[in-house]
Structure formats: structure tokens, C-alpha cells
Amino acid sequence: MPARLAPAKVNLFLHVGAPAPDGYHPLCSLMAFADIGDTVSVELGEGSLIAHGPFARGLGREPDNLIIRAVRAFVAELGRPMSEMAFVLDKQLPIASGLGGGSSDAGAALRLIRDVFAPGFDDARLERVAASLGADGAACLWGRPVLAQGQGERLSAAPGLPHLPTLLVNAGPPVSTPAVYRAFDEMGGFGAVYPPPMPDTFESVTEVAAWLSLMANDLEPAAISVEPGIGAVLDTLRGEPEVLLARVSGSGGTCFAICEDDFAVETLAERLEAMAPQWWIKRCRLGGPWD
């Protein structure tokens, strides 16, 4: 059964502007992808989706799942019916956690069905299908560092990044993106959404962290107001000696901590696992693509 990693997405920075008349917010975000995530598999079958893993129970109804929606959109773009497919999703990422899990699952599914059932389907058409599925859809299709603008659909090349040793930490509760945006609008902390000056390539992890410290996630205060546990995680991470930079990803509730090397990540992880065993804590590297 062919399978692909659906890597966790992390917003290294996320600048969000005031809503347009249609209610959507323009954004500018540098996204990177982790070497961990969900796994999507596909084979000829009865058109089903089977989910397992620690977060499978949190998924919505099958017809609403982004994998199923991705298949429908692919078939519509292809313009002809396809054989029935059976998908298996190993759901390792928390639900509604700011890691783009659903979009990344859909991206992995799209690449699988293209490669297995329609290899002549070109990259531009595949990206158009992915973009139709939501703001993170196009970026999560390829799982490589990218600068996203507009509503997430305008992609341009990211600077060259070293692999970033990182710890992902989530306090547990799912976080509603609409609720975070409502709080954000009430706070009125809208940011500039043009790309910041950036080098062509970063030479070291410490250089990346220092540059990112000049940026922000504009949704962070709103996310904390919706789920105070995010603030507790950030306060903890920012007080630890191994952490070069700590920030929330997306609209929450996963926070990430960039460290200088893998040893620092391991040391930090062991301390936090003893301190807060109820938290979801995962070691990873950010960069991509990983397959």
C-alpha cells in the first residue's frame, strides 16, 4: 500500500492584516515543515477512509474530512471518474492544533492519487486543487519551506534554511480558528502583510532564530485569550535555557521551541515531560520536504 508522510506545518512567523470586505484576512507567513506528522496510505478499494492513531477519535464525519474533499476535488479537476480508493490515515497530530494536519493529510492524499492513478496530472493543476481546499492547502501540498501571502494561496520561495532542531508542545485542548480570529478582530492588532527583508540563505540555526525574533505571530495574543493553556506553554518554554525562540504556530494551540542542536531539544524535552506529563511533546526538525 503506497504511503506518504503528511508533515506538521509550522508558521515560523505569521503576520495578519485587517479583514477585507469579504471577511478574509490577508496574511504573510513563512512556513516550514516537520519531519514528523500523520501518514496517509491508499489502495484500490471501496471508497472508504479508515483512521487510527492517538488522535483519530477527534476527526469529524468522514464526508467532511479533507482527504475525502481532496479526492472529490481531484476527480472534478480530472474530469473523469476514477477507481474507488481506500485510504488509511495514521493520525499522530492533535486536532485543531495550528499544525495544518488536515491540509497536510489532503496534500499527501493528492500526491498519492496523482502518482498512483493519474501520473500525467501536472504540478500546477495539483496545486490548484490543493489551494481550493483552504488557506494552507497549496503550501501543505509539497511540504517544503515557503512564503505564503494573500489568503495563503500566493506562494514564493523561502530563504535557504538549515534544519531547525525543534520541540513541539501542545497543552491539549483543540483551539477554534474562527474563535481566535474573532478575538483578533476585537483586539485590532492587525499587522503589515508585506514580506520582511530576508537573506537568500541563513547560515545557522542561531541566525534564523535571531531573525525570527524580529517577527511575530500576530494571532498569538488572541490565541492565548481563547485558550490560556497556550500562554502557560509559552511562558514555560521562554524560561528554559535551551530555547532560542518560542512561538505559537498558526492560530494555536501548538507552540514550537527552536534550539541550537538535537541534544538541546532532547534535554528540554526530558525536563518538560517530567514537569508536565499531560502535555503533548514531540521532538522534530523543521525544514522539508522530507520524502
Short mmCIF file of C-alpha atoms in Angstrom, two decimals:
data_model
loop_
_atom_site.label_atom_id
_atom_site.label_comp_id
_atom_site.label_asym_id
_atom_site.label_seq_id
_atom_site.Cartn_x
_atom_site.Cartn_y
_atom_site.Cartn_z
CA MET A 1 0.00 0.00 0.00
CA PRO A 2 1.69 3.28 -1.09
CA ALA A 3 2.05 5.76 1.77
CA ARG A 4 3.23 9.33 2.30
CA LEU A 5 4.13 11.43 5.29
CA ALA A 6 1.76 14.36 5.90
CA PRO A 7 4.21 16.59 7.79
CA ALA A 8 3.27 19.02 10.52
CA LYS A 9 3.24 22.63 9.30
CA VAL A 10 4.76 25.35 11.48
CA ASN A 11 4.33 29.09 10.93
CA LEU A 12 7.76 30.49 11.79
CA PHE A 13 6.14 33.89 11.64
CA LEU A 14 2.55 34.87 10.81
CA HIS A 15 1.56 38.46 10.08
CA VAL A 16 -2.16 39.08 9.64
CA GLY A 17 -3.84 42.19 8.27
CA ALA A 18 -7.25 43.74 8.77
CA PRO A 19 -10.15 41.83 7.22
CA ALA A 20 -11.14 42.64 3.65
CA PRO A 21 -14.81 43.36 2.78
CA ASP A 22 -15.33 39.62 2.19
CA GLY A 23 -14.24 38.95 5.78
CA TYR A 24 -10.98 37.21 4.91
CA HIS A 25 -7.69 38.41 6.37
CA PRO A 26 -4.61 38.92 4.20
CA LEU A 27 -1.51 37.31 5.64
CA CYS A 28 2.21 36.87 5.21
CA SER A 29 3.77 33.78 6.72
CA LEU A 30 6.99 31.82 6.49
CA MET A 31 6.07 28.15 6.80
CA ALA A 32 8.36 25.21 7.45
CA PHE A 33 7.53 21.53 7.85
CA ALA A 34 8.50 18.96 10.45
CA ASP A 35 9.97 15.54 9.88
CA ILE A 36 7.04 14.12 11.87
CA GLY A 37 3.33 14.08 11.11
CA ASP A 38 0.45 11.88 10.04
CA THR A 39 0.78 9.10 7.47
CA VAL A 40 -1.66 8.59 4.59
CA SER A 41 -1.91 5.32 2.64
CA VAL A 42 -4.08 4.44 -0.38
CA GLU A 43 -5.04 1.37 -2.38
CA LEU A 44 -7.84 0.29 -4.66
CA GLY A 45 -10.87 -0.34 -2.51
CA GLU A 46 -14.41 0.57 -1.61
CA GLY A 47 -14.02 4.35 -1.32
CA SER A 48 -13.52 4.39 2.43
CA LEU A 49 -11.37 6.22 4.96
CA ILE A 50 -10.08 4.32 7.98
CA ALA A 51 -8.39 6.37 10.68
CA HIS A 52 -6.33 5.12 13.58
CA GLY A 53 -3.70 6.59 15.86
CA PRO A 54 -3.86 8.63 19.07
CA PHE A 55 -5.98 11.46 17.59
CA ALA A 56 -8.26 9.51 15.25
CA ARG A 57 -11.29 9.90 17.53
CA GLY A 58 -11.16 13.68 17.21
CA LEU A 59 -11.78 13.63 13.46
CA GLY A 60 -15.07 14.89 12.08
CA ARG A 61 -17.53 12.94 9.94
CA GLU A 62 -15.92 11.11 7.04
CA PRO A 63 -17.66 13.15 4.26
CA ASP A 64 -16.22 16.35 5.78
CA ASN A 65 -12.67 15.03 6.09
CA LEU A 66 -10.18 16.96 3.96
CA ILE A 67 -8.86 13.74 2.42
CA ILE A 68 -12.31 12.90 1.04
CA ARG A 69 -12.82 16.50 -0.08
CA ALA A 70 -9.42 16.39 -1.80
CA VAL A 71 -10.38 13.26 -3.72
CA ARG A 72 -13.64 14.85 -4.86
CA ALA A 73 -11.82 18.00 -5.98
CA PHE A 74 -9.18 15.94 -7.81
CA VAL A 75 -11.81 13.94 -9.68
CA ALA A 76 -13.65 17.15 -10.62
CA GLU A 77 -10.44 18.68 -11.99
CA LEU A 78 -9.52 15.46 -13.78
CA GLY A 79 -12.89 15.48 -15.50
CA ARG A 80 -13.49 11.74 -15.41
CA PRO A 81 -14.34 9.11 -12.80
CA MET A 82 -11.62 7.09 -11.12
CA SER A 83 -11.42 3.72 -9.45
CA GLU A 84 -12.66 3.61 -5.86
CA MET A 85 -9.88 4.13 -3.34
CA ALA A 86 -9.47 3.06 0.27
CA PHE A 87 -7.45 5.44 2.45
CA VAL A 88 -5.82 4.71 5.80
CA LEU A 89 -4.88 7.68 7.98
CA ASP A 90 -2.50 7.25 10.91
CA LYS A 91 -3.47 10.36 12.88
CA GLN A 92 -0.47 11.36 15.01
CA LEU A 93 -1.02 15.13 15.12
CA PRO A 94 -3.51 16.77 17.50
CA ILE A 95 -6.75 18.10 16.02
CA ALA A 96 -7.19 21.90 15.66
CA SER A 97 -3.63 22.47 16.80
CA GLY A 98 -2.18 25.02 14.36
CA LEU A 99 -0.07 22.36 12.60
CA GLY A 100 -2.07 22.17 9.37
CA GLY A 101 -2.81 18.50 9.94
CA GLY A 102 -5.94 18.30 7.80
CA SER A 103 -4.38 20.29 4.95
CA SER A 104 -1.23 18.20 5.08
CA ASP A 105 -3.29 14.99 5.08
CA ALA A 106 -5.10 16.27 1.98
CA GLY A 107 -1.82 17.19 0.32
CA ALA A 108 -0.38 13.73 0.94
CA ALA A 109 -3.57 12.15 -0.44
CA LEU A 110 -3.45 14.31 -3.58
CA ARG A 111 0.16 13.39 -4.29
CA LEU A 112 -0.61 9.71 -3.73
CA ILE A 113 -3.61 9.52 -6.03
CA ARG A 114 -1.81 11.55 -8.70
CA ASP A 115 1.27 9.32 -8.56
CA VAL A 116 -0.67 6.03 -8.43
CA PHE A 117 -3.72 6.69 -10.59
CA ALA A 118 -3.05 9.75 -12.80
CA PRO A 119 0.71 10.31 -13.25
CA GLY A 120 0.12 12.68 -16.18
CA PHE A 121 -1.67 15.19 -13.94
CA ASP A 122 0.77 18.13 -13.76
CA ASP A 123 2.00 20.00 -10.69
CA ALA A 124 0.18 23.27 -11.48
CA ARG A 125 -3.20 21.56 -11.68
CA LEU A 126 -2.48 19.62 -8.49
CA GLU A 127 -1.57 22.83 -6.68
CA ARG A 128 -4.80 24.46 -7.92
CA VAL A 129 -6.81 21.59 -6.43
CA ALA A 130 -4.92 21.85 -3.13
CA ALA A 131 -5.46 25.62 -2.95
CA SER A 132 -9.23 25.11 -3.31
CA LEU A 133 -9.27 23.21 -0.02
CA GLY A 134 -8.26 26.09 2.25
CA ALA A 135 -5.63 28.68 3.14
CA ASP A 136 -2.91 26.13 3.96
CA GLY A 137 -3.78 23.78 1.11
CA ALA A 138 -1.25 24.87 -1.51
CA ALA A 139 1.65 25.20 0.95
CA CYS A 140 0.93 21.83 2.57
CA LEU A 141 0.82 20.04 -0.78
CA TRP A 142 4.60 19.97 -1.17
CA GLY A 143 5.71 20.22 2.46
CA ARG A 144 8.69 22.46 1.75
CA PRO A 145 9.55 25.85 3.29
CA VAL A 146 7.59 28.59 1.58
CA LEU A 147 6.49 32.19 1.99
CA ALA A 148 2.70 32.43 1.77
CA GLN A 149 0.75 35.63 1.07
CA GLY A 150 -2.77 36.67 0.16
CA GLN A 151 -5.07 34.19 1.87
CA GLY A 152 -2.28 31.62 1.78
CA GLU A 153 -2.59 30.85 -1.92
CA ARG A 154 0.24 33.09 -3.20
CA LEU A 155 3.44 31.16 -2.66
CA SER A 156 7.05 32.19 -3.22
CA ALA A 157 10.38 30.61 -2.40
CA ALA A 158 11.57 30.72 1.20
CA PRO A 159 15.14 31.63 2.09
CA GLY A 160 17.51 28.71 2.38
CA LEU A 161 17.09 27.29 5.89
CA PRO A 162 19.24 24.86 7.86
CA HIS A 163 17.33 22.08 9.56
CA LEU A 164 15.96 23.61 12.76
CA PRO A 165 16.06 21.35 15.87
CA THR A 166 12.66 21.98 17.43
CA LEU A 167 10.32 20.84 20.18
CA LEU A 168 6.56 20.93 19.55
CA VAL A 169 4.38 21.36 22.65
CA ASN A 170 0.60 21.36 22.96
CA ALA A 171 -1.26 21.74 26.24
CA GLY A 172 -4.15 19.61 24.98
CA PRO A 173 -7.42 21.37 24.16
CA PRO A 174 -8.27 21.92 20.48
CA VAL A 175 -8.37 25.59 19.50
CA SER A 176 -11.09 27.03 17.26
CA THR A 177 -9.59 29.08 14.42
CA PRO A 178 -12.82 31.13 13.94
CA ALA A 179 -12.83 31.94 17.66
CA VAL A 180 -9.22 33.10 17.50
CA TYR A 181 -9.95 35.34 14.51
CA ARG A 182 -12.98 36.82 16.26
CA ALA A 183 -10.81 37.65 19.27
CA PHE A 184 -8.12 39.00 16.95
CA ASP A 185 -10.60 41.33 15.25
CA GLU A 186 -11.83 42.57 18.62
CA MET A 187 -8.25 43.29 19.73
CA GLY A 188 -7.46 45.07 16.47
CA GLY A 189 -3.75 44.19 16.43
CA PHE A 190 -3.51 43.99 12.64
CA GLY A 191 -0.05 43.63 11.17
CA ALA A 192 1.72 44.56 7.94
CA VAL A 193 1.47 41.77 5.40
CA TYR A 194 4.32 42.56 3.01
CA PRO A 195 7.38 40.26 3.12
CA PRO A 196 10.10 41.42 5.54
CA PRO A 197 13.68 41.84 4.32
CA MET A 198 15.36 38.44 4.35
CA PRO A 199 18.64 36.96 3.14
CA ASP A 200 18.80 34.40 0.35
CA THR A 201 20.18 31.83 2.79
CA PHE A 202 20.59 31.51 6.54
CA GLU A 203 23.89 30.01 7.65
CA SER A 204 22.97 28.74 11.12
CA VAL A 205 20.11 27.95 13.48
CA THR A 206 21.06 30.84 15.75
CA GLU A 207 20.94 33.24 12.79
CA VAL A 208 17.43 32.04 11.90
CA ALA A 209 16.23 32.40 15.50
CA ALA A 210 17.68 35.90 15.82
CA TRP A 211 15.98 37.00 12.59
CA LEU A 212 12.65 35.42 13.57
CA SER A 213 12.77 37.26 16.91
CA LEU A 214 12.17 40.45 14.89
CA MET A 215 8.89 38.96 13.60
CA ALA A 216 5.77 37.72 15.39
CA ASN A 217 2.68 35.61 15.20
CA ASP A 218 0.03 38.32 15.20
CA LEU A 219 -2.60 35.79 16.31
CA GLU A 220 -0.69 34.85 19.46
CA PRO A 221 -2.46 37.21 21.93
CA ALA A 222 -5.86 36.22 20.54
CA ALA A 223 -4.99 32.51 20.73
CA ILE A 224 -3.95 32.90 24.37
CA SER A 225 -7.21 34.71 25.17
CA VAL A 226 -9.18 31.80 23.66
CA GLU A 227 -7.04 29.07 25.25
CA PRO A 228 -4.94 30.27 28.22
CA GLY A 229 -3.01 27.00 28.23
CA ILE A 230 -1.09 28.33 25.22
CA GLY A 231 0.23 31.15 27.37
CA ALA A 232 1.32 28.70 30.05
CA VAL A 233 3.28 26.68 27.48
CA LEU A 234 4.94 29.78 26.02
CA ASP A 235 5.86 31.16 29.45
CA THR A 236 7.47 27.82 30.31
CA LEU A 237 9.37 27.49 27.04
CA ARG A 238 10.64 31.07 27.12
CA GLY A 239 12.09 30.47 30.57
CA GLU A 240 14.16 27.43 29.56
CA PRO A 241 17.88 27.88 28.79
CA GLU A 242 17.92 25.70 25.66
CA VAL A 243 15.27 27.74 23.83
CA LEU A 244 16.44 30.21 21.20
CA LEU A 245 12.89 31.15 20.15
CA ALA A 246 9.41 30.06 21.27
CA ARG A 247 6.19 30.95 19.44
CA VAL A 248 2.72 29.61 18.73
CA SER A 249 2.06 28.12 15.30
CA GLY A 250 -0.95 29.26 13.28
CA SER A 251 -3.99 30.01 15.40
CA GLY A 252 -2.82 27.59 18.11
CA GLY A 253 -2.65 25.65 20.20
CA THR A 254 0.76 24.09 19.40
CA CYS A 255 3.85 26.04 20.37
CA PHE A 256 7.31 25.43 18.99
CA ALA A 257 10.73 25.95 20.55
CA ILE A 258 13.79 26.20 18.31
CA CYS A 259 17.00 25.01 19.95
CA GLU A 260 20.62 25.08 18.84
CA ASP A 261 21.00 21.34 18.33
CA ASP A 262 19.36 17.95 18.84
CA PHE A 263 20.99 17.49 22.25
CA ALA A 264 19.40 20.72 23.48
CA VAL A 265 16.00 19.57 22.17
CA GLU A 266 16.36 16.23 23.96
CA THR A 267 17.40 17.87 27.22
CA LEU A 268 14.45 20.27 27.05
CA ALA A 269 12.01 17.51 26.13
CA GLU A 270 13.03 15.28 29.05
CA ARG A 271 12.66 18.16 31.50
CA LEU A 272 9.21 19.15 30.20
CA GLU A 273 7.96 15.56 30.09
CA ALA A 274 8.77 15.29 33.79
CA MET A 275 7.34 18.73 34.55
CA ALA A 276 4.11 18.47 32.53
CA PRO A 277 3.36 14.85 31.59
CA GLN A 278 -0.13 15.86 30.37
CA TRP A 279 1.31 17.95 27.53
CA TRP A 280 1.81 16.59 24.00
CA ILE A 281 5.56 16.93 23.41
CA LYS A 282 7.35 15.91 20.21
CA ARG A 283 10.95 16.27 19.09
CA CYS A 284 11.46 17.14 15.43
CA ARG A 285 13.42 19.08 12.87
CA LEU A 286 11.87 21.82 10.79
CA GLY A 287 12.66 22.24 7.12
CA GLY A 288 11.38 19.95 4.39
CA PRO A 289 10.50 18.34 2.15
CA TRP A 290 11.05 15.05 3.94
CA ASP A 291 10.07 12.49 1.29
#
